[in-house]
Structure formats: C-alpha cells, structure tokens
Tab-separated table of C-alpha atoms and ligand atoms in Angstrom:
chain	number	residue	atom	x	y	z
A	123	MET	CA	166.795	154.427	101.897
A	124	SER	CA	164.475	151.425	101.892
A	125	GLU	CA	165.111	148.683	104.412
A	126	ILE	CA	167.058	145.646	103.164
A	127	LYS	CA	165.474	142.359	104.174
A	128	ALA	CA	166.677	138.761	103.995
A	129	PRO	CA	165.813	137.186	100.610
A	130	LYS	CA	162.493	135.333	100.383
A	131	GLY	CA	162.785	131.774	101.623
A	132	THR	CA	165.800	132.439	103.869
A	133	ARG	CA	165.860	133.087	107.588
A	134	ASP	CA	168.102	134.311	110.365
A	135	ILE	CA	168.742	131.994	113.266
A	136	PHE	CA	169.652	133.433	116.654
A	137	ALA	CA	169.232	132.713	120.354
A	138	PRO	CA	167.340	130.954	121.784
A	139	GLU	CA	166.616	128.923	118.587
A	140	VAL	CA	170.306	128.719	117.715
A	141	HIS	CA	170.838	126.624	120.885
A	142	LYS	CA	168.601	123.977	119.336
A	143	TRP	CA	170.727	123.983	116.188
A	144	GLN	CA	173.896	123.611	118.234
A	145	TYR	CA	172.287	120.773	120.174
A	146	LEU	CA	171.141	119.035	116.960
A	147	GLU	CA	174.510	119.420	115.236
A	148	ALA	CA	176.371	118.078	118.285
A	149	ALA	CA	173.929	115.140	118.441
A	150	ILE	CA	174.580	114.323	114.748
A	151	HIS	CA	178.376	114.338	115.222
A	152	ALA	CA	178.149	112.122	118.301
A	153	TYR	CA	175.563	109.688	116.946
A	154	TYR	CA	176.958	108.898	113.492
A	155	ARG	CA	180.492	108.428	114.776
A	156	LYS	CA	179.193	105.295	116.486
A	157	PHE	CA	178.633	103.756	113.045
A	158	LEU	CA	182.070	104.905	111.793
A	159	TYR	CA	180.730	107.688	109.580
A	160	GLN	CA	183.233	110.460	108.935
A	161	GLU	CA	182.228	114.018	108.226
A	162	ILE	CA	182.709	115.338	104.706
A	163	ARG	CA	182.422	119.001	103.718
A	164	THR	CA	181.991	119.720	100.040
A	165	PRO	CA	181.683	123.116	98.299
A	166	ILE	CA	178.407	125.019	98.437
A	167	PHE	CA	178.527	125.434	94.638
A	168	GLU	CA	179.468	122.926	91.976
A	169	HIS	CA	179.477	122.695	88.182
A	170	SER	CA	175.805	122.613	87.155
A	171	GLU	CA	176.365	119.445	85.165
A	172	LEU	CA	177.018	117.489	88.364
A	173	PHE	CA	173.417	117.970	89.421
A	174	SER	CA	171.812	117.406	86.025
A	175	ARG	CA	173.691	114.093	85.886
A	176	GLY	CA	173.563	113.293	89.599
A	177	ILE	CA	169.933	114.148	90.283
A	178	GLY	CA	168.601	113.812	86.735
A	179	SER	CA	167.764	116.450	84.140
A	180	GLU	CA	164.120	115.287	84.193
A	181	THR	CA	163.532	116.110	87.846
A	182	GLU	CA	161.623	119.038	89.280
A	183	VAL	CA	164.716	120.056	91.274
A	184	VAL	CA	166.905	120.320	88.181
A	185	GLN	CA	164.279	121.754	85.861
A	186	LYS	CA	162.731	124.338	88.133
A	187	GLU	CA	164.488	124.721	91.456
A	188	MET	CA	168.205	125.215	90.948
A	189	TYR	CA	170.064	128.428	91.695
A	190	THR	CA	172.243	128.411	88.606
A	191	PHE	CA	174.504	131.278	87.582
A	192	ARG	CA	177.434	132.019	85.329
A	193	ASP	CA	180.680	133.126	86.934
A	194	LYS	CA	183.062	135.678	85.423
A	195	ALA	CA	184.735	132.963	83.333
A	196	ASP	CA	181.312	131.975	81.965
A	197	ARG	CA	181.168	128.643	83.806
A	198	SER	CA	177.717	127.418	84.699
A	199	LEU	CA	177.690	126.891	88.461
A	200	THR	CA	174.873	125.883	90.791
A	201	LEU	CA	174.293	126.303	94.514
A	202	ARG	CA	173.953	122.697	95.637
A	203	PRO	CA	170.307	121.598	95.935
A	204	GLU	CA	171.352	118.387	97.715
A	205	ASN	CA	174.611	116.777	98.768
A	206	THR	CA	174.759	113.178	97.519
A	207	ALA	CA	176.046	114.076	94.047
A	208	SER	CA	178.785	116.239	95.616
A	209	VAL	CA	179.856	113.491	98.019
A	210	VAL	CA	180.142	111.044	95.121
A	211	ARG	CA	182.045	113.635	93.077
A	212	ALA	CA	184.415	114.274	95.987
A	213	ALA	CA	184.991	110.538	96.487
A	214	ILE	CA	185.844	110.065	92.802
A	215	GLU	CA	187.994	113.190	92.538
A	216	ASN	CA	189.980	112.512	95.726
A	217	ASN	CA	190.198	108.789	95.116
A	218	LEU	CA	188.528	108.176	98.475
A	219	PHE	CA	187.378	104.754	97.274
A	220	GLU	CA	191.013	103.652	97.507
A	221	ILE	CA	192.259	105.539	100.534
A	222	MET	CA	189.370	105.509	103.015
A	223	ALA	CA	187.819	102.688	104.952
A	224	PRO	CA	185.047	102.267	105.685
A	225	LEU	CA	183.451	104.343	102.901
A	226	ARG	CA	180.944	106.008	105.203
A	227	PHE	CA	180.306	109.737	105.144
A	228	TYR	CA	178.002	112.170	106.884
A	229	TYR	CA	177.449	115.827	106.141
A	230	ILE	CA	175.657	118.833	107.596
A	231	GLY	CA	175.096	121.962	105.577
A	232	PRO	CA	172.901	124.385	103.667
A	233	MET	CA	171.136	123.394	100.432
A	234	PHE	CA	169.379	125.711	97.986
A	235	ARG	CA	166.182	125.182	96.016
A	236	TYR	CA	163.947	127.708	94.339
A	237	ASP	CA	160.921	126.195	96.062
A	238	LYS	CA	157.684	127.866	97.172
A	239	PRO	CA	158.448	128.971	100.734
A	240	GLN	CA	156.097	128.043	103.558
A	241	LYS	CA	156.419	126.753	107.099
A	242	GLY	CA	159.069	124.017	107.020
A	243	ARG	CA	160.005	124.770	103.399
A	244	TYR	CA	162.686	127.274	102.520
A	245	ARG	CA	164.922	128.277	99.653
A	246	GLN	CA	168.004	127.961	101.811
A	247	PHE	CA	167.558	125.044	104.160
A	248	GLN	CA	169.814	122.792	106.130
A	249	GLN	CA	170.192	119.068	105.604
A	250	PHE	CA	172.237	116.400	107.237
A	251	GLY	CA	172.699	113.052	105.633
A	252	ILE	CA	174.760	109.910	105.439
A	253	GLU	CA	176.158	107.891	102.532
A	254	VAL	CA	177.616	104.378	102.508
A	255	PHE	CA	179.535	103.193	99.454
A	256	ALA	CA	180.729	99.772	98.323
A	257	ASP	CA	178.303	97.652	100.298
A	258	ASP	CA	175.265	96.095	98.691
A	259	SER	CA	174.226	93.891	101.593
A	260	PRO	CA	170.588	94.286	102.641
A	261	GLN	CA	171.689	94.551	106.277
A	262	VAL	CA	173.408	97.835	105.406
A	263	ASP	CA	170.106	99.164	104.077
A	264	ALA	CA	168.487	98.194	107.363
A	265	GLU	CA	171.312	99.727	109.386
A	266	VAL	CA	171.074	103.018	107.448
A	267	ILE	CA	167.309	103.098	108.026
A	268	PHE	CA	167.786	102.236	111.693
A	269	ALA	CA	170.355	105.034	112.035
A	270	ALA	CA	167.820	107.460	110.532
A	271	VAL	CA	164.844	106.507	112.668
A	272	ASP	CA	166.731	105.855	115.893
A	273	PHE	CA	168.510	109.218	115.671
A	274	LEU	CA	165.189	111.051	115.300
A	275	LYS	CA	163.871	109.185	118.332
A	276	LYS	CA	166.991	109.980	120.341
A	277	VAL	CA	166.528	113.723	119.780
A	278	GLY	CA	162.987	113.390	121.061
A	279	ILE	CA	160.736	112.986	118.007
A	280	VAL	CA	157.971	110.554	118.853
A	281	GLN	CA	155.316	110.178	116.165
A	282	LEU	CA	157.355	108.727	113.329
A	283	GLN	CA	156.268	106.674	110.368
A	284	LEU	CA	158.736	104.812	108.193
A	285	ASP	CA	157.492	104.120	104.660
A	286	LEU	CA	159.412	101.498	102.761
A	287	ASN	CA	159.506	100.207	99.202
A	288	SER	CA	161.769	98.648	96.616
A	289	VAL	CA	162.037	100.379	93.257
A	290	GLY	CA	163.722	97.512	91.431
A	291	CYS	CA	166.867	97.667	89.339
A	292	PRO	CA	167.962	97.965	85.697
A	293	GLN	CA	167.115	94.242	85.264
A	294	CYS	CA	163.461	94.393	86.277
A	295	ARG	CA	162.434	98.036	85.963
A	296	PRO	CA	162.354	98.513	82.157
A	297	ALA	CA	159.659	95.847	81.657
A	298	TYR	CA	157.649	97.284	84.545
A	299	LEU	CA	157.978	100.823	83.132
A	300	GLN	CA	156.455	99.607	79.873
A	301	LEU	CA	153.419	98.304	81.752
A	302	LEU	CA	153.213	101.513	83.720
A	303	ARG	CA	153.358	103.607	80.535
A	304	GLN	CA	150.511	101.610	79.023
A	305	ALA	CA	148.383	102.089	82.137
A	306	ALA	CA	149.196	105.795	82.275
A	307	HIS	CA	148.383	106.284	78.587
A	308	ALA	CA	144.969	104.699	79.183
A	309	GLU	CA	144.292	107.300	81.901
A	310	GLU	CA	146.091	110.194	80.200
A	311	LYS	CA	143.077	112.524	80.223
A	312	ARG	CA	142.824	112.399	84.005
A	313	LEU	CA	146.482	113.327	84.503
A	314	CYS	CA	147.779	116.881	84.953
A	315	PRO	CA	149.905	118.289	82.076
A	316	ASP	CA	153.088	117.686	84.107
A	317	CYS	CA	152.243	114.013	84.587
A	318	GLN	CA	151.245	113.631	80.936
A	319	ARG	CA	154.792	114.674	80.098
A	320	LYS	CA	156.207	112.198	82.644
A	321	ILE	CA	154.651	109.217	80.783
A	322	ALA	CA	157.350	109.187	78.126
A	323	GLY	CA	160.264	110.342	80.306
A	324	ASN	CA	159.797	109.113	83.803
A	325	PRO	CA	156.383	107.601	84.551
A	326	LEU	CA	157.374	106.489	88.085
A	327	ARG	CA	157.241	110.097	89.122
A	328	ILE	CA	153.487	110.233	88.480
A	329	PHE	CA	153.191	108.503	91.876
A	330	ASP	CA	154.762	111.604	93.467
A	331	CYS	CA	152.094	113.975	92.129
A	332	LYS	CA	149.733	115.416	94.721
A	333	GLN	CA	147.034	116.473	92.188
A	334	PRO	CA	143.790	114.624	93.091
A	335	GLY	CA	143.222	113.429	89.468
A	336	CYS	CA	146.727	111.953	89.221
A	337	ALA	CA	146.638	110.423	92.699
A	338	ASP	CA	143.280	108.882	91.872
A	339	ALA	CA	144.313	107.515	88.478
A	340	SER	CA	147.611	106.145	89.772
A	341	ARG	CA	145.840	104.027	92.388
A	342	ALA	CA	144.951	101.552	89.652
A	343	PHE	CA	148.431	101.535	88.054
A	344	PRO	CA	150.591	98.398	88.269
A	345	LEU	CA	153.034	98.421	91.176
A	346	ILE	CA	156.777	97.823	90.949
A	347	GLY	CA	156.580	95.465	93.935
A	348	ASP	CA	154.691	92.948	91.797
A	349	HIS	CA	157.361	93.062	89.070
A	350	LEU	CA	160.662	92.805	90.939
A	351	CYS	CA	163.281	90.361	89.701
A	352	GLY	CA	164.379	87.542	91.982
A	353	GLU	CA	167.453	89.407	93.212
A	354	CYS	CA	165.480	92.556	94.120
A	355	ARG	CA	162.771	90.487	95.800
A	356	ASP	CA	165.324	88.586	97.907
A	357	HIS	CA	167.165	91.793	98.774
A	358	PHE	CA	163.951	93.497	99.872
A	359	ALA	CA	162.884	90.495	101.977
A	360	ALA	CA	166.285	90.496	103.676
A	361	VAL	CA	166.045	94.255	104.385
A	362	ARG	CA	162.678	93.735	106.061
A	363	GLU	CA	163.999	90.822	108.062
A	364	ALA	CA	167.018	92.824	109.266
A	365	LEU	CA	164.697	95.702	110.220
A	366	SER	CA	162.785	93.293	112.413
A	367	TRP	CA	166.070	92.198	114.110
A	368	MET	CA	166.678	95.872	114.812
A	369	ASN	CA	163.162	96.373	116.089
A	370	VAL	CA	162.298	99.042	113.503
A	371	PRO	CA	158.590	99.066	112.579
A	372	PHE	CA	157.839	100.000	108.968
A	373	HIS	CA	154.917	100.549	106.668
A	374	LEU	CA	155.121	99.095	103.158
A	375	GLU	CA	154.275	101.863	100.715
A	376	PRO	CA	154.188	100.372	97.201
A	377	ARG	CA	153.852	103.823	95.585
A	378	LEU	CA	156.934	105.322	97.241
A	379	VAL	CA	159.391	105.975	94.408
A	380	ARG	CA	162.707	107.526	93.580
A	381	GLY	CA	162.174	108.567	90.025
A	382	LEU	CA	165.608	108.030	88.518
A	383	ASP	CA	167.321	105.150	86.843
A	384	TYR	CA	170.259	105.058	89.223
A	385	TYR	CA	168.042	104.575	92.263
A	386	THR	CA	167.835	100.881	92.875
A	387	LYS	CA	166.133	98.568	95.306
A	388	THR	CA	165.405	100.094	98.722
A	389	ALA	CA	163.594	103.454	98.966
A	390	PHE	CA	162.337	104.940	102.220
A	391	GLU	CA	160.894	108.052	103.761
A	392	VAL	CA	160.269	109.062	107.364
A	393	THR	CA	157.330	111.331	108.110
A	394	SER	CA	156.075	112.860	111.299
A	395	GLY	CA	152.549	112.870	112.642
A	396	GLN	CA	153.295	116.150	114.406
A	397	LEU	CA	153.844	118.300	111.314
A	398	GLY	CA	151.252	119.606	108.873
A	399	ALA	CA	151.693	119.565	105.109
A	400	GLN	CA	155.504	119.505	105.180
A	401	ASN	CA	155.636	116.293	107.165
A	402	ALA	CA	158.576	114.566	105.444
A	403	LEU	CA	161.562	114.534	107.768
A	404	LEU	CA	163.922	112.526	105.634
A	405	GLY	CA	164.150	110.486	102.486
A	406	GLY	CA	166.682	108.021	101.202
A	407	GLY	CA	167.472	104.943	99.279
A	408	ARG	CA	169.921	102.864	97.349
A	409	TYR	CA	171.638	104.246	94.266
A	410	ASN	CA	173.747	101.421	92.872
A	411	SER	CA	174.241	103.055	89.458
A	412	LEU	CA	174.967	106.641	90.496
A	413	ILE	CA	178.697	106.344	91.206
A	414	ARG	CA	179.335	104.801	87.806
A	415	GLU	CA	177.027	107.380	86.195
A	416	LEU	CA	179.213	110.157	87.612
A	417	GLY	CA	182.401	108.589	86.264
A	418	GLY	CA	183.430	106.473	89.244
A	419	PRO	CA	183.759	102.721	89.671
A	420	ASP	CA	180.786	100.377	89.449
A	421	MET	CA	180.037	100.586	93.132
A	422	ALA	CA	176.932	100.399	95.312
A	423	GLY	CA	175.693	103.352	97.350
A	424	ILE	CA	172.954	104.072	99.846
A	425	GLY	CA	172.055	107.068	102.002
A	426	PHE	CA	169.463	109.519	103.193
A	427	ALA	CA	169.027	113.275	103.599
A	428	ALA	CA	167.098	114.825	106.475
A	429	GLY	CA	165.572	118.291	106.715
A	430	MET	CA	166.954	119.995	109.817
A	431	GLU	CA	164.438	122.875	109.957
A	432	ARG	CA	161.678	120.298	110.274
A	433	ILE	CA	163.528	118.473	113.033
A	434	ILE	CA	164.059	121.801	114.818
A	435	LEU	CA	160.285	122.415	114.669
A	436	HIS	CA	159.944	119.245	116.743
A	437	LEU	CA	162.452	120.435	119.274
A	438	GLU	CA	160.080	123.251	120.263
A	439	ARG	CA	159.625	121.665	123.640
A	440	LEU	CA	163.299	121.062	124.171
A	441	ALA	CA	164.323	123.659	126.749
A	442	ALA	CA	167.130	125.720	125.299
A	443	PRO	CA	170.119	125.138	127.559
A	444	GLN	CA	170.515	128.299	129.607
A	445	PRO	CA	174.187	128.952	130.251
A	446	ARG	CA	174.723	130.010	133.857
A	447	ILE	CA	176.552	133.286	133.648
A	448	LEU	CA	178.972	134.863	136.102
A	449	PHE	CA	178.992	138.654	136.206
A	450	VAL	CA	182.113	140.391	137.510
A	451	ALA	CA	181.312	143.839	138.940
A	452	TYR	CA	183.618	146.486	140.382
A	453	GLN	CA	182.779	149.178	142.867
A	454	ASP	CA	185.054	151.802	141.304
A	455	PRO	CA	186.700	152.084	137.849
A	456	GLN	CA	190.102	151.800	139.510
A	457	TRP	CA	189.368	148.080	140.052
A	458	LEU	CA	188.493	147.464	136.400
A	459	ALA	CA	191.869	145.817	135.671
A	460	HIS	CA	191.294	143.375	138.554
A	461	ALA	CA	187.795	142.668	137.263
A	462	VAL	CA	189.111	141.973	133.748
A	463	GLN	CA	191.770	139.599	135.102
A	464	LEU	CA	189.275	137.780	137.316
A	465	ALA	CA	186.948	137.363	134.300
A	466	GLN	CA	189.840	135.933	132.261
A	467	ALA	CA	190.746	133.474	135.001
A	468	LEU	CA	187.133	132.322	135.298
A	469	ARG	CA	186.785	131.843	131.532
A	470	GLU	CA	189.943	129.731	131.639
A	471	GLU	CA	188.042	127.516	134.066
A	472	GLY	CA	185.218	127.267	131.531
A	473	TYR	CA	182.618	129.660	132.932
A	474	PRO	CA	180.734	132.151	130.722
A	475	VAL	CA	181.623	135.536	132.214
A	476	ALA	CA	180.448	139.106	131.554
A	477	VAL	CA	182.022	142.383	132.676
A	478	ASP	CA	180.564	145.843	132.166
A	479	TYR	CA	183.327	148.062	130.760
A	480	GLN	CA	181.423	151.293	130.919
A	481	GLY	CA	182.462	152.281	134.436
A	482	ARG	CA	178.895	152.607	135.642
A	483	ASN	CA	178.000	152.496	139.295
A	484	LEU	CA	177.462	149.219	141.109
A	485	LYS	CA	173.673	149.536	141.077
A	486	LYS	CA	173.681	149.781	137.275
A	487	GLN	CA	176.097	146.866	136.995
A	488	PHE	CA	173.763	144.745	139.152
A	489	LYS	CA	170.879	145.735	136.884
A	490	LYS	CA	172.852	144.525	133.906
A	491	ALA	CA	173.681	141.268	135.724
A	492	ASP	CA	169.945	140.817	136.295
A	493	ARG	CA	169.188	141.431	132.626
A	494	LEU	CA	171.730	138.764	131.670
A	495	ALA	CA	170.111	136.430	134.219
A	496	ALA	CA	173.507	135.953	135.867
A	497	ALA	CA	173.666	133.151	138.414
A	498	PHE	CA	176.286	134.916	140.538
A	499	THR	CA	177.668	138.436	140.621
A	500	LEU	CA	181.255	138.706	141.880
A	501	VAL	CA	182.032	142.129	143.323
A	502	LEU	CA	185.472	143.691	143.642
A	503	ALA	CA	185.852	146.708	145.905
A	504	GLU	CA	188.801	148.150	147.807
A	505	ASP	CA	188.374	145.794	150.709
A	506	GLU	CA	188.266	142.701	148.475
A	507	VAL	CA	191.239	143.767	146.367
A	508	ARG	CA	193.365	144.511	149.453
A	509	SER	CA	192.456	141.241	151.177
A	510	GLY	CA	192.645	139.030	148.064
A	511	THR	CA	188.973	138.102	148.268
A	512	VAL	CA	185.820	138.585	146.233
A	513	SER	CA	182.200	139.067	147.336
A	514	VAL	CA	179.959	136.578	145.595
A	515	LYS	CA	176.247	137.281	145.444
A	516	ASP	CA	173.862	134.487	144.600
A	517	MET	CA	171.403	136.341	142.364
A	518	ALA	CA	168.518	133.991	143.128
A	519	SER	CA	168.750	133.864	146.937
A	520	GLN	CA	170.453	137.289	147.214
A	521	GLU	CA	172.859	135.743	149.728
A	522	GLN	CA	176.338	137.185	149.711
A	523	SER	CA	179.577	135.634	150.891
A	524	LYS	CA	183.163	136.789	150.871
A	525	ILE	CA	185.433	134.152	149.363
A	526	PRO	CA	189.257	134.180	149.257
A	527	LEU	CA	190.292	134.227	145.583
A	528	LYS	CA	192.395	131.111	146.078
A	529	ASP	CA	189.263	129.219	147.205
A	530	LEU	CA	186.935	130.676	144.556
A	531	ASN	CA	187.310	127.834	142.105
A	532	ALA	CA	186.526	125.182	144.684
A	533	TRP	CA	183.601	127.264	145.963
A	534	LEU	CA	182.159	127.639	142.455
A	535	LYS	CA	182.590	123.934	141.761
A	536	LYS	CA	180.368	123.288	144.780
A	537	ASN	CA	177.824	126.072	144.298
A	538	TYR	CA	177.659	126.900	140.540
B	792	AMP	P1	165.114	115.370	99.396
B	792	AMP	O1	166.548	115.786	99.277
B	792	AMP	O2	164.189	116.106	98.465
B	792	AMP	O3	164.910	113.873	99.406
B	792	AMP	O4	164.651	115.871	100.839
B	792	AMP	C1	165.095	115.291	102.040
B	792	AMP	C2	164.517	116.063	103.188
B	792	AMP	O5	164.980	117.419	103.148
B	792	AMP	C3	162.993	116.205	103.142
B	792	AMP	O6	162.382	115.093	103.738
B	792	AMP	C4	162.777	117.462	103.942
B	792	AMP	O7	162.778	117.179	105.335
B	792	AMP	C5	163.991	118.300	103.619
B	792	AMP	N1	163.695	119.328	102.595
B	792	AMP	C6	163.629	119.174	101.256
B	792	AMP	N2	163.361	120.343	100.647
B	792	AMP	C7	163.255	121.274	101.627
B	792	AMP	C8	163.000	122.686	101.655
B	792	AMP	N3	162.799	123.388	100.543
B	792	AMP	N4	162.941	123.306	102.871
B	792	AMP	C9	163.151	122.617	104.003
B	792	AMP	N5	163.421	121.288	104.040
B	792	AMP	C10	163.462	120.627	102.870
C-alpha cells in the first residue's frame, strides 16, 4: 500500500517546535487580556456566502483560494480563510453588541486558503487576531496598531516595519476611484490581464500586484492620500499623533490598500526585515461598513490578523523550554506499585514524571532516564521501601543521596 502523506500545504507540528507554539499562544492570551480583549472561538466552516459578502466576491481569496464544498444537505460551506467575517457574524447572531462590553475580541485558530505553498505560506495556517467594535476614535486605531507591534516586540521580533495608510471612506473614495480608473485605463497595455480586469471592479487592488509592469505603471497613479475628505484627513492625522504618544514609529505607505468598499480609513501592515519573500507578519485596518454589510447595526470596526507560522520562524532562537523530568526507577518489579504511587504523588506536586513499566533491570531504566534527559532519577529498592526513603541521583553530577519520603518535597523544592 502506498504511504499516506499530509496534504500539500499542511504540516505536522511536534516537539521541540510545538513548545514555541505553546509559548506563543500563552503570550497571546496574557498580552491581549491587558487591553480587555476576550477570546472568541467560531466554527472552522461557515456558509460560503459569509465570505463572499464579508471578504468580497472580487477578491483573490474568494475567487481562487477558498476550500468550498457541499455537505450532504447540499449547503455550500467553506473552510474559513480568515476570521473577521466569522467574528462579526457571531456578534450579530448572538447579539453580542447588546450583551458584551467592551466589544473587544481576540482569536487564535487555523485558516484555510488554496494558496501556492512555500516557506511561510501554507494552505492550512494559523492566525491570531483582534477586533474592536463600536469605537471610531482614532486613538483606538493607534492602540490596536500599538498592540500589534508591541506584542511582536515582546515575543522577541526585532526588525519590524509598520506601513500605514488611510484608504478613505464612502464619502471620498468614489471620486478618487474615478480618477484612478482614468489613470489605469491610460496605462492599460502595461497592466497584466488580472489588473486589466480590476480597473472596472476594484482598481485599488492594482496597487497590490507584484508584476513589474503593474508596479511600474501604478507608481504614476493618483494616490488616495491626496483625495481624502476632511473627516478622513483629520482621523488619519489623529491616528498618527496618537502613535507618536505611544512611541510607535511608522512608515507612510500611500499605496497600501485594502481593496474593498467596507474597509475605511486606517490600513496597516507589519513586515519583518528577517524574512524573505513572505515578510508580511500581520495586516489590519478599519472596516466601518462591514458590520452593516453583514446584516448588523451600523457600527465601526477595526482589527488585524497575524500569521503565526511566520512569527514562529522568528522564534528560531528562542530556546524551547526543556521540562526537567523526574524518572522513578525500581530495583525489582515487586516495587513497581510503590514506584507508580511515588510518580503520582510527584505529579500532584507539579513535576513531569516518567516510570518504565516494562520491568527491565535498573541499568536499562537508567539508560532510559538518560535518553529522556531526566534531571533526577529516584530509585526504590528493598532498603528504601522498608525505611520509607528514596535514593535520588542527580543525573548531571551523578551524586546520590538517600532522602526520607516525607522530606522529598522540600528537598526537591531546594534542588530541582
Ligand atoms: P490577511 O488575512 O491576508 O490580511 O493575512 C494576515 C497575515 O496572515 C499575513 O500577514 C500573513 O502573516 C498571514 N498569512 C496569510 N496567508 C497565509 C498563508 N497562506 N500561510 C501562512 N500565513 C499566511
């Protein structure tokens, strides 16, 4: 029978890498609680329509990258390619706008996109993200951006660049899009077929194209920053000012876009100087029309999503925490029950403990303790069992001491 492998674009995560994931997840829970975010867990699959409406039927993700299938009742379902639409759906469906305060959510979980796999890009990948609803103040934008950049710094990522832009709003964007369409039409021949199609639908997304012809042509296109309405201009100035209060350096990137109508005002991306082609660590922005678009109240929203695999790549140098193991050995199988009970008592105290159940001789048990890199091996033999003691061998120094069981805990507290 041929070997069954993990599907293309997916990967298994195990020790020691899994320690980094546990570290990162614990750091996310601890960090975002400080800003009153509460965790939300939404289903891995949703009705496909949620994503065509919530991300936009024009987007690459929806057109080319979704894992969409029909279930046995012929419903069209999709493995979530991102989480914002689901969080908004959950808030509407569960009436969270009424019953929760503050309306701040964070999530951690797998997302699915039929993307071209390469280092740092997978078909099943893990994102964490935050969403804030019902607050349109520019200081919230700055706080969300701060909480993105500062978190990455706290987990040890150093070479970060924050790109920042404003993409306008339904007041100022339509007139700008007309100008952009005219400019793009004039350069149509230099654009790739994909971008030629974007002119009518969503010309902002031409700025996202990496094709040299498109990148070149778009350099001369008008920029949204020069066409913002007064409200968007004031909002953006206040975001930048608040970022300076928070000591967050940023780089203005006038071609950074979020290509959909419900993205409004602030857009940002954080990249790393330490990664190659897949250098985007997180992206986010304001989406003041999305909640209404999905059937909820007319309410502001802002958030970001971060790629955890790419953060993990940066944690390469983070030493995986090595748990210090205790190994309980027994000189003869008749002391196995004592060994099992000692192991249980030690686990109750919080120590990771291994016992070899196979009744092998002491030498073999010590070999196993070595293989597990045990810090101490605790030996039970007739003498120890009769006298209520245990022999504790420090595996590094090879020193051995006999400790009364009643003093073992105190001894370990001092020496572990
Ligand atoms: P997006 O949801 O497209 O704004 O992406 C947010 C972040 O998720 C990106 O900056 C990446 O770090 C990460 N990301 C997006 N797509 C993938 C993927 N296919 N594999 C791994 N990480 C991804």
